[in-house]
XYZ file of C-alpha atoms in Angstrom:
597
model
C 9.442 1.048 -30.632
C 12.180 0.184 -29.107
C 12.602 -3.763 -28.178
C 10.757 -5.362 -30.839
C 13.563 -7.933 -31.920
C 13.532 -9.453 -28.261
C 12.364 -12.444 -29.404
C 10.851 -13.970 -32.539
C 7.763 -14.323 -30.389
C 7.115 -10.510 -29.920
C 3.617 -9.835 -31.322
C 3.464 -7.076 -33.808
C 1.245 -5.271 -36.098
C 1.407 -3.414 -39.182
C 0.430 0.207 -37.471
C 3.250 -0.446 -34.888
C 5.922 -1.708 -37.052
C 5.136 1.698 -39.065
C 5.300 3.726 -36.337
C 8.748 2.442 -35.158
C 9.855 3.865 -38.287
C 8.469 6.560 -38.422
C 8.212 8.060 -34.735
C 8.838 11.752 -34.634
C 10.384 13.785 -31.977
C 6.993 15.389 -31.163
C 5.610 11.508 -30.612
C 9.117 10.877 -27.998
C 8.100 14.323 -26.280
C 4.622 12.378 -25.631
C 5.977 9.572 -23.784
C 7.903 12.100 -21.463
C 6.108 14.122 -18.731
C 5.835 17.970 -19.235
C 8.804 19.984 -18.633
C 6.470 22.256 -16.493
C 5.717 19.756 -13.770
C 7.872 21.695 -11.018
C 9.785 19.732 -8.417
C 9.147 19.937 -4.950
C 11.841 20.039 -2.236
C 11.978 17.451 -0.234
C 11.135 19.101 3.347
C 7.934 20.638 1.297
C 6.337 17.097 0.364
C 7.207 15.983 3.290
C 5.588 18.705 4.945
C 2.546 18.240 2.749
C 2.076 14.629 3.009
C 2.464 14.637 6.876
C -0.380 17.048 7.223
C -2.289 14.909 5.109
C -1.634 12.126 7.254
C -2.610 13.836 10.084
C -6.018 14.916 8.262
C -6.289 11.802 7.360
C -6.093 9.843 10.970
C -8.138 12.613 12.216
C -11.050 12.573 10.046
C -11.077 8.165 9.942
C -10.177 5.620 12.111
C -7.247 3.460 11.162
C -9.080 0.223 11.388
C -12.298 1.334 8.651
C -15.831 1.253 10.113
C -17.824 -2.053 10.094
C -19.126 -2.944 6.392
C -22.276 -3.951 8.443
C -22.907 -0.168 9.057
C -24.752 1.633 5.277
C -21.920 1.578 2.749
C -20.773 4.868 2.173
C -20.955 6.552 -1.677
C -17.859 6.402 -3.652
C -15.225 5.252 -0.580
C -13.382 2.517 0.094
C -10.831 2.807 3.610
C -8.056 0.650 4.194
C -8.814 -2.021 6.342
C -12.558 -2.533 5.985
C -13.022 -5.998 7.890
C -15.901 -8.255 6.606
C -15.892 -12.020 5.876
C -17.847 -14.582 3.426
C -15.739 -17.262 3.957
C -14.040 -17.303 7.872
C -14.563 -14.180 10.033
C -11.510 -12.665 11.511
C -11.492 -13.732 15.616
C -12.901 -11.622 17.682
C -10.360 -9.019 19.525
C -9.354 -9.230 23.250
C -12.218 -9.158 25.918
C -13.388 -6.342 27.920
C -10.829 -3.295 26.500
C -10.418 -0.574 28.600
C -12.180 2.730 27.400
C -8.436 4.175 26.707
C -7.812 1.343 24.197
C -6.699 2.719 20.750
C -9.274 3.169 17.711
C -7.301 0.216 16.435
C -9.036 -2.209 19.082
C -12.785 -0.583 18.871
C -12.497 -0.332 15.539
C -11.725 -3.838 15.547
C -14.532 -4.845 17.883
C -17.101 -3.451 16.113
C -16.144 -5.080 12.796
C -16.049 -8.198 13.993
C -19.641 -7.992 15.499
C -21.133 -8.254 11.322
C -23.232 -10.922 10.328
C -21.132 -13.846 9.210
C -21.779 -14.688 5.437
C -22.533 -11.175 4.707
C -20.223 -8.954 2.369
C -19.673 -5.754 2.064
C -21.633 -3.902 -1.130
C -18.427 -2.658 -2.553
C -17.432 -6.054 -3.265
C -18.953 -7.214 -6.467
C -17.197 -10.953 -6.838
C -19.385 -14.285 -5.925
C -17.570 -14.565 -2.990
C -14.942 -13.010 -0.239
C -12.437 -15.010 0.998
C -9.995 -14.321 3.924
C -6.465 -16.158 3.208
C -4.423 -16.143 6.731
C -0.816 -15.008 6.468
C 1.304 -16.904 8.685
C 3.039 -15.652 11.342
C 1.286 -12.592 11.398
C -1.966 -11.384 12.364
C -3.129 -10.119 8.737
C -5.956 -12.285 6.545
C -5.973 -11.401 2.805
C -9.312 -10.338 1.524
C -9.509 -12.517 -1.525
C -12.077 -11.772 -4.531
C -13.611 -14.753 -6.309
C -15.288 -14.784 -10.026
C -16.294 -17.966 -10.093
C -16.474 -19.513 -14.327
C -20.079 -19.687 -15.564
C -20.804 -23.339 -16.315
C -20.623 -22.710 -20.479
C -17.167 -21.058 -20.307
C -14.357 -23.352 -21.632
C -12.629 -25.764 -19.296
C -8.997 -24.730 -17.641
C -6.620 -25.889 -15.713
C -5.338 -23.482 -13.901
C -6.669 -20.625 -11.333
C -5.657 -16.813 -12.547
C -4.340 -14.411 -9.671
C -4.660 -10.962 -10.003
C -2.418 -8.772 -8.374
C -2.900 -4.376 -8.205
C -0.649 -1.581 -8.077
C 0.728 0.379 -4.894
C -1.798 1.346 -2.519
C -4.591 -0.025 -4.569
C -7.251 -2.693 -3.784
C -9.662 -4.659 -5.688
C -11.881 -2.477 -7.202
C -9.431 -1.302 -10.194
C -9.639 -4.877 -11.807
C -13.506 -4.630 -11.354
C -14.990 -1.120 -11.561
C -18.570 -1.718 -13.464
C -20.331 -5.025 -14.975
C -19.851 -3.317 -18.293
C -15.642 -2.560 -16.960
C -14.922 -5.914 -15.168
C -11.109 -7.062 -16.316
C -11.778 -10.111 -13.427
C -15.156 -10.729 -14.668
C -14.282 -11.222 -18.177
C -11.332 -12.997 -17.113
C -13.887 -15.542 -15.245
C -16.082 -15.425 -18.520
C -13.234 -16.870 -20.763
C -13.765 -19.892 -17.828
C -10.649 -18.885 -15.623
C -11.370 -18.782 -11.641
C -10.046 -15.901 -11.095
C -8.758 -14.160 -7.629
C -8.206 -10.635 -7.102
C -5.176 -10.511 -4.185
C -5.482 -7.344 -1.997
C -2.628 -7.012 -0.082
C -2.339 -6.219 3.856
C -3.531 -3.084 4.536
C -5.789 -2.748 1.118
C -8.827 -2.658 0.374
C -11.073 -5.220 2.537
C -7.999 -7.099 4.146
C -7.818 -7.209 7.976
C -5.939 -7.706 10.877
C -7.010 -10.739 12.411
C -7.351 -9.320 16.218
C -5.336 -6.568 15.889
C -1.654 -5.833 17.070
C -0.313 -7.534 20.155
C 1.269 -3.957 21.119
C -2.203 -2.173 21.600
C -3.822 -5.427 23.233
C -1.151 -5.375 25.440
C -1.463 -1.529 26.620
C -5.194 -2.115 27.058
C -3.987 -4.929 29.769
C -1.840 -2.779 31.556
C -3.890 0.510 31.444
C -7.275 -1.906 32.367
C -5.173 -3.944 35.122
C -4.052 0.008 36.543
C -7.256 1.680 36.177
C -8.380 1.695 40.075
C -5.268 3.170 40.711
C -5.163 6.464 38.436
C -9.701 6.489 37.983
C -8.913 9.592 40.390
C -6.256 11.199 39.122
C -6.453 14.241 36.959
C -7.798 13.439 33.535
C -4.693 15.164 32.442
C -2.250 12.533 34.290
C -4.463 9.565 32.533
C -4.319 11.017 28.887
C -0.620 11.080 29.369
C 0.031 7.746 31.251
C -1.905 5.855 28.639
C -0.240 7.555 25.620
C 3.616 6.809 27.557
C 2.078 3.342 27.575
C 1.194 2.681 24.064
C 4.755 4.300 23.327
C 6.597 2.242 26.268
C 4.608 -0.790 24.346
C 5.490 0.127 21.120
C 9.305 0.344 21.706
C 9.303 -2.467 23.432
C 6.949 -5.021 21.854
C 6.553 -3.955 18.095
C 8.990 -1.981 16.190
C 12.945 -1.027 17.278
C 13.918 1.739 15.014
C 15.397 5.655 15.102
C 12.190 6.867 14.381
C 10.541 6.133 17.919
C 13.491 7.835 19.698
C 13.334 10.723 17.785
C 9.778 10.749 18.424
C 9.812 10.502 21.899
C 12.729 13.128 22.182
C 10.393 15.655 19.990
C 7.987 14.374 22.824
C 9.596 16.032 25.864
C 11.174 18.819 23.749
C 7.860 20.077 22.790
C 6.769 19.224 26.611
C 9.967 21.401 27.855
C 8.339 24.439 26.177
C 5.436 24.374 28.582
C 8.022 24.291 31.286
C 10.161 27.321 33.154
C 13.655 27.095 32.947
C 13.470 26.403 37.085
C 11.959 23.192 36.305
C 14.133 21.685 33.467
C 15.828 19.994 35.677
C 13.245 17.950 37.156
C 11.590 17.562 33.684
C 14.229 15.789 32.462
C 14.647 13.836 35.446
C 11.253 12.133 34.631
C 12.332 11.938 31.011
C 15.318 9.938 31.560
C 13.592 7.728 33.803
C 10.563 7.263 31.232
C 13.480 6.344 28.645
C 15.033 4.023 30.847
C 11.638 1.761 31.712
C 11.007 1.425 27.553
C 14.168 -0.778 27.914
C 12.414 -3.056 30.274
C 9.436 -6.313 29.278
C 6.505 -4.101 29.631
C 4.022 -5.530 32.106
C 1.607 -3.978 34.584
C 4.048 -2.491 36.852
C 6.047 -0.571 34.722
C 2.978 0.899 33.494
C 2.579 1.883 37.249
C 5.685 3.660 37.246
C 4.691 4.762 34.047
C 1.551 6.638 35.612
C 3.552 8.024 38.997
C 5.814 9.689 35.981
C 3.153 10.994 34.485
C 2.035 12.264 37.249
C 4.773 14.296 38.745
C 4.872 15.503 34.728
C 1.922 16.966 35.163
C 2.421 18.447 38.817
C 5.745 19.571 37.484
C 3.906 21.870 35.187
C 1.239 22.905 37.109
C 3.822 24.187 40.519
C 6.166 25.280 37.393
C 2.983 28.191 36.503
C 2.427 28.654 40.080
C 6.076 30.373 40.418
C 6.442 32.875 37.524
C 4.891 35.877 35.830
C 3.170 35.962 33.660
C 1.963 32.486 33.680
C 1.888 30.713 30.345
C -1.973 30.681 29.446
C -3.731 27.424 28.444
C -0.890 24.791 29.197
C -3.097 22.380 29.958
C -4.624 22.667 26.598
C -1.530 23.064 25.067
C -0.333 19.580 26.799
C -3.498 17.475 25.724
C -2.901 18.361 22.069
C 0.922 17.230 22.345
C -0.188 14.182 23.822
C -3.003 13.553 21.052
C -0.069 13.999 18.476
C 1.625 11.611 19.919
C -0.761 8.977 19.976
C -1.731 9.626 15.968
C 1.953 9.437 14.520
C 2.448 6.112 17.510
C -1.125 4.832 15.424
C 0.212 5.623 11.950
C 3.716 3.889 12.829
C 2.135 0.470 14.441
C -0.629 0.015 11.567
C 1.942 0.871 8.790
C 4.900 -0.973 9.224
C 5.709 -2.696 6.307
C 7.523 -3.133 3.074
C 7.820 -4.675 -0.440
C 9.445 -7.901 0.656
C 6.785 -8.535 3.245
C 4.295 -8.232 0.474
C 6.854 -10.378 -1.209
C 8.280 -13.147 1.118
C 4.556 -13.329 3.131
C 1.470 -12.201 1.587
C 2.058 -13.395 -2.434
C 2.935 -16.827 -0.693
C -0.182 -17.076 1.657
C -2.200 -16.313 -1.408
C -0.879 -18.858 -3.401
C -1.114 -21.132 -0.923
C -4.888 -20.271 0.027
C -6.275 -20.073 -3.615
C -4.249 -23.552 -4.917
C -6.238 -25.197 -1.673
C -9.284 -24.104 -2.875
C -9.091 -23.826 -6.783
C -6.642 -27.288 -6.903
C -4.659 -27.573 -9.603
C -3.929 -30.712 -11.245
C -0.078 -29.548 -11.531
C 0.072 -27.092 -8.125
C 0.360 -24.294 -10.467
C -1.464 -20.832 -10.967
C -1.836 -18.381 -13.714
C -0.837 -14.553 -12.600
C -1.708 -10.951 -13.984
C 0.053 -8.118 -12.026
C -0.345 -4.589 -12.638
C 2.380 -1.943 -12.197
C 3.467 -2.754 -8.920
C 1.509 -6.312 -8.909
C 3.670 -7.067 -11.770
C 6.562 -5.893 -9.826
C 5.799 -8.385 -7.087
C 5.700 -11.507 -10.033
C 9.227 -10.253 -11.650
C 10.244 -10.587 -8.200
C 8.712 -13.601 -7.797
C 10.288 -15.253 -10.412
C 13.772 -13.871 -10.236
C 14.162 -15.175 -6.604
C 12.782 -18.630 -8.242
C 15.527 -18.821 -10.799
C 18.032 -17.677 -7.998
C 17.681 -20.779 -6.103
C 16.650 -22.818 -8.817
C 12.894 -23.285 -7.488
C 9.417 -24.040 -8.712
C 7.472 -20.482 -8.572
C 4.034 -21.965 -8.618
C 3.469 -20.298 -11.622
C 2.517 -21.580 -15.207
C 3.066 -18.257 -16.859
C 2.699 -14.678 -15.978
C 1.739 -11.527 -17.052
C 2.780 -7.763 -16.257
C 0.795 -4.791 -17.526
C 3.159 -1.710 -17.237
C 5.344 -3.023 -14.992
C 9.418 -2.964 -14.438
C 11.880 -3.192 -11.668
C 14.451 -0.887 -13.440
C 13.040 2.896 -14.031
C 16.534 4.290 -14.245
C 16.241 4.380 -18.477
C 12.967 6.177 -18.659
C 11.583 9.713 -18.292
C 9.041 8.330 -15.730
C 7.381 10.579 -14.104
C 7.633 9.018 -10.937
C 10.853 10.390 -10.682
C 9.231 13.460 -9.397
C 8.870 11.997 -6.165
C 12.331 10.895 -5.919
C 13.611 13.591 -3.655
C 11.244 11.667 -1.363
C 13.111 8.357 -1.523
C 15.611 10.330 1.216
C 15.090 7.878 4.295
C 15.666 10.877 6.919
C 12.896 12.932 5.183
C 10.506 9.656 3.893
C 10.589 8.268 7.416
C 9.401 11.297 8.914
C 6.250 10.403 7.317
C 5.221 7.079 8.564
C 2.292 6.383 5.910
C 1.305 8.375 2.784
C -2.630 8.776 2.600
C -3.149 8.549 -1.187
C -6.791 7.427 -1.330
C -7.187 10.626 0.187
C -4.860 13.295 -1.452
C -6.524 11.736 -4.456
C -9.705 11.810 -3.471
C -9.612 15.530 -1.915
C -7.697 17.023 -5.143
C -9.667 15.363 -7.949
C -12.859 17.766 -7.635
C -10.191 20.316 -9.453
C -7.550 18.064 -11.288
C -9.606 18.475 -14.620
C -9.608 21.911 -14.599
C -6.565 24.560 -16.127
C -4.416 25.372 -15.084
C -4.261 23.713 -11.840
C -0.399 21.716 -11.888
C -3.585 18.818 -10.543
C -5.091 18.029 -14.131
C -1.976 16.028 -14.868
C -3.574 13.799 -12.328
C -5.970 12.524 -15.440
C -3.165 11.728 -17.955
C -1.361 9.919 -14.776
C -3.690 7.383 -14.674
C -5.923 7.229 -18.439
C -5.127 8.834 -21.923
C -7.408 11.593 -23.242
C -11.026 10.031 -24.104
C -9.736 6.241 -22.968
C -11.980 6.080 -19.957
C -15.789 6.924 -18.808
C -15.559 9.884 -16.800
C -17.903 8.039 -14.190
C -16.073 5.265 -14.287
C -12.391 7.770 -13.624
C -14.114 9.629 -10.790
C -14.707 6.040 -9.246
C -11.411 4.833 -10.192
C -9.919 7.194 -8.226
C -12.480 7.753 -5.463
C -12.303 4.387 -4.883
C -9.723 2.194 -5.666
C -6.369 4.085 -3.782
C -5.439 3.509 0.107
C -2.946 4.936 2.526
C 0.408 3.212 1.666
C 3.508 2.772 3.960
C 6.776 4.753 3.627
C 8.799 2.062 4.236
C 7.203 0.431 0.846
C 8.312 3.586 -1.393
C 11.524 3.574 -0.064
C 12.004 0.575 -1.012
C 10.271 1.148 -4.524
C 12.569 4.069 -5.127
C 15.408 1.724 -5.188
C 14.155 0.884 -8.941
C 15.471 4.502 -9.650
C 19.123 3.406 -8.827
C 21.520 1.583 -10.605
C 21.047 -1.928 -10.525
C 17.321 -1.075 -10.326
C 14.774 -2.837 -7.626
C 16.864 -4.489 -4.659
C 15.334 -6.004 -1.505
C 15.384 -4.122 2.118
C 18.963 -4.880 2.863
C 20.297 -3.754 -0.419
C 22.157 -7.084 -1.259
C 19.528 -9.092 -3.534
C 18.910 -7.216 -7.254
C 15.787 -8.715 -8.606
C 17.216 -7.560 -12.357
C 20.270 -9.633 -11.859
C 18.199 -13.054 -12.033
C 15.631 -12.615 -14.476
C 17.977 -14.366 -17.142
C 17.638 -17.634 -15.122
C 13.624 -17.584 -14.915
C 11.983 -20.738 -16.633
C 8.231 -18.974 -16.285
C 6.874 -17.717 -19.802
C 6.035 -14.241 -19.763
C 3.952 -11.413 -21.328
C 4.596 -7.906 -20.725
C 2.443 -5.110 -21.907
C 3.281 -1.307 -22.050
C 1.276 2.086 -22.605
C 2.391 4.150 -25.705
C 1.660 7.293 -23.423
C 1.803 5.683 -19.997
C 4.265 8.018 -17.964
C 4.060 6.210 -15.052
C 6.407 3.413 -16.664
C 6.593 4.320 -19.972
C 7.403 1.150 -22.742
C 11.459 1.969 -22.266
C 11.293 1.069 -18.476
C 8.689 -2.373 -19.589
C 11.823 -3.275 -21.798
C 14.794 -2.443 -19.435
C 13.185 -5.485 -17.625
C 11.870 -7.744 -20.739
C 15.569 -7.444 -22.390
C 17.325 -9.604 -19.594
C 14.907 -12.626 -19.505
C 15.525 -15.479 -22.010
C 13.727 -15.079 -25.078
C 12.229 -18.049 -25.877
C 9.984 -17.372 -22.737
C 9.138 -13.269 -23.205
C 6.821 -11.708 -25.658
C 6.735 -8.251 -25.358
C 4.161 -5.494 -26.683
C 3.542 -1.976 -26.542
C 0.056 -0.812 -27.475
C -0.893 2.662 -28.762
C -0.956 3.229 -31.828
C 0.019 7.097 -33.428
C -2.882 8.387 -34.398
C -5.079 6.491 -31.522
C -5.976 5.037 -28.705
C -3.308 6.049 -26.833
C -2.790 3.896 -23.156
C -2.024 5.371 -20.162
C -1.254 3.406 -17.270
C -4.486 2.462 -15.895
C -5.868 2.029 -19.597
C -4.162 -1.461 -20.533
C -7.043 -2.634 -17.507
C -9.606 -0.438 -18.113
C -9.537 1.766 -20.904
C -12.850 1.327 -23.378
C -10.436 -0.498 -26.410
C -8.503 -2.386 -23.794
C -11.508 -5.380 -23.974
C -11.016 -5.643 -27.599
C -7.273 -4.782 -28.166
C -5.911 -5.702 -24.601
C -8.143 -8.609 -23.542
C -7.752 -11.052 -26.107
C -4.123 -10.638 -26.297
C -3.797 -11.826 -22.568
C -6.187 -14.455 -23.245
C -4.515 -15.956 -26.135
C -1.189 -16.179 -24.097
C -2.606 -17.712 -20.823
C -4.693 -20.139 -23.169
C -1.524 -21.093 -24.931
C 0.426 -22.361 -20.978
C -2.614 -23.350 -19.542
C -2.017 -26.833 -20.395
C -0.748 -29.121 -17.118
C 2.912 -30.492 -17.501
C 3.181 -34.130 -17.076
């Protein structure tokens, strides 16, 4: 393998140290994806994912339904909102009945019983970690150490992959990584990050509170207007609010242009002249402070819009049939890509800069530390977040909070390996990714697993994706993947995709390289690979482990060539990874659990 003189500390075994010498090209052609995978163009994913989306938004409220409510089988929705600990604040008073899904969805989550939690959630207890400055609490899972279990220092953090939540580090009492963490007498967290898993908004975004004051404030004036006229002054609104109040980007212009361009097809070419008239106007009050009278000149635009329309029909032959129909569905498109853009805003470095931070912070105030300091076990991405953790740490020369970390297949520099994430580059385009404001994984998963075990659907790669051939339970798999993926912003693959360039992962503006400052770290660090992980195979693990100093890295691949094999799930829950995996980990957070003086 390649790496193993990185340090004198690298842990090896006999079978491995063999196979390094005597690794075929048939066993390099199993670390590499198949040749046959075909790659999609860009416009075609794109195209794909954004009906998916749409499927997606349509079929489930953004906001998840109350936990209170029966749980459903084998599903777990982004943004599930329930509370052992402190129950997120109730959302504003008395919402208008045109208030977004966000805000009911809200309202009836926060009417559960507080102490209750959800059944999906399997730790002792639920926690909700504010993260400042924002309106998002952190649904934190606790394994609490039985009494026997030996005496440490630290807490342990666990941190998941992209668009995963808790439930990967804790799929069955017999398949519990935390839980056997907590056994070996750590107090172990599971982080899920804002908009996984059971982690909430507090009340909700200021944007759509805001449009439910205006449209609640305005509602004797338009309560007699066409229905038509409301629809569309209410959806101007949340868009007028959303320019204004939440996010200031291309992508709402060119929304609202495809707006009125799909709106101008309705129209004769006798009335373009006073549609865009109303457009320009529309365009010029998003500039403004939004309060309740510009949504009344919001309304009055709406409706001339509408009687724009209507006296358009009246005056030519044959008259467009259905336009009102055809109007309410543009609107109703509208609304669900504004809903998808306000609830998934975000990026790596807010997981990075904010929600890693409040974390820490939350579970050090209630775990204590003699020494301030935490134990950390990311996986693929979550190991991503502690490289980049560190490597801003030994930037500016400051404590990380961390006593020692470990990554399981994890690397912020892909651009060595035959990963077959790469597939999905074409994606990383920003004028075709943010066409597609969120990426509903948990679903696309979840719809095309029924057939991804079956040839010779391109889909049954999906298995060898995620666990090696006999490595997993197929019960447990089919809740792996049922279960434990959620809708993930574009805006945080972009930025992923950047570990595909030169230089490897960078932050949003392009000017910070996370690779660069690895070699000034002073946290010790284990990294683990998967002989037939494909994800990030063991060359992309040690394009990262070769830059940090070597009296702190240990660095090993397991596998072995004639089995188990480890995908990229399998290092957490693959049936030899409590016997092979487990102890390994243990042995190295036992070893820097001590407190420094």
């Amino acid at each position: 393998q390649i790496g193993r003189s990185v340090s004198d500390r690298v842990v090896k075994t006999k079978s491995e140290t063999e196979r390094s010498k005597e690794k075929t090209p048939e066993t390099k052609r199993a670390l590499r994806p198949p040749n046959a995978m075909p790659l999609l163009h860009g416009a075609s994913l794109r195209a794909l994912l954004a009906g998916a989306a749409v499927a997606h938004l349509s079929s489930f409220p953004i906001v998840r339904a109350s936990p209170c409510a029966p749980p459903q089988p084998l599903r777990l929705r982004a943004f599930a909102s329930h509370s052992a600990s402190e129950p997120p604040p109730p959302p504003p008073s008395s919402p208008s009945p045109s208030t977004s899904r966000v805000l009911a969805s809200a309202a009836a989550a926060c009417d559960c019983e507080e102490g209750a939690k959800p059944a999906i959630c399997t730790a002792d207890e639920l926690h909700y970690a504010p993260v400042p400055g924002t309106e998002w609490r952190l649904a934190l899972w606790r394994y609490r150490p039985p009494p026997e279990a030996p005496k440490r220092n630290h807490p342990l953090m666990l941190l998941s992959g992209v668009a995963t939540n808790a439930v990967g580090f804790d799929l069955s009492p017999g398949a519990s990584f935390a839980r056997h963490m907590s056994m070996q007498g750590f107090d172990t967290w599971i982080v899920e990050l804002r908009g996984a898993g059971l982690s909430t908004r507090g009340s909700e975004l200021a944007a759509a509170s805001t449009k439910s004051d205006m449209s609640s404030n305005s509602e004797t004036n338009t309560s007699e207007e066409p229905q038509l006229v409301t629809k569309l002054a209410n959806a101007l609104a949340q868009l007028s609010v959303t320019f204004s109040g939440y996010v200031r980007d291309s992508q709402l212009r060119s929304i609202t242009d495809s707006f009125f361009d799909r709106v101008t097809e309705l129209v004769p070419d006798a009335s373009l002249t006073s549609l865009e008239e109303v457009a320009d106007k529309f365009l010029g009050l998003m500039e403004l402070p939004q309060t309740s009278a510009i949504y009344d000149q919001i309304s009055q635009l709406s409706q001339r819009l509408v009687k724009i329309l209507g006296e358009g029909q009246q005056n030519v032959s044959p008259r467009l049939f259905g336009w009102q129909e055809r109007l309410s569905a543009t609107i109703e498109d509208l609304q669900k890509q504004l809903e998808l853009i306000i609830s998934y805003d975000w990026d790596f470095d807010h997981y990075l800069e904010e929600d890693v931070p409040a974390a820490i912070d939350y579970i050090k105030q209630q775990s204590v530390p003699k020494d301030g300091k935490l134990l950390a076990i990311g996986h693929s991405m979550g190991g991503i977040l502690l490289y980049a953790m560190v490597s801003k740490c030994g930037f500016e020369g400051a404590d990380p909070e961390l006593a020692a970390i470990v990554t399981l297949a994890s690397s912020v520099d892909y651009t060595t390996s035959n990963s077959s994430l790469k597939l999905f580059v074409p994606l990383a385009d920003p004028a075709e990714m943010l066409r597609v404001p969120a990426v509903p994984l948990g679903t696309l998963l979840s719809t095309t697993y029924p057939i991804s075990s079956r040839a010779p659907y391109i889909l049954s790669l999906l298995r060898s994706q995620i666990s090696a051939k006999d490595m997993m339970d197929p019960e447990l798999l089919s809740k792996l993947i049922l279960n434990n993926f959620c809708t993930v912003p574009a805006k945080v693959l972009l930025q992923l995709a950047t570990s595909f360039r030169d230089g490897g992962l960078r932050n949003r503006a392009g000017t910070f390289f996370f690779k660069e400052h690895l070699g000034k770290i002073k946290v010790p660090v284990l990294a683990l690979a998967g002989d037939e992980d494909l994800i990030c195979p063991p060359e992309a693990v040690y394009e990262t482990v070769k830059v940090i100093p070597q009296h702190l890295v240990t660095y090993k691949v397991f596998g072995k060539p004639e089995g188990p094999h480890y995908a990229h799930y399998d290092l957490v829950g693959g049936r030899k990874a409590v016997h092979e995996v487990y102890p390994c980990i243990i042995e190295f957070l036992s070893q820097h659990d001590d407190v420094s003086s």
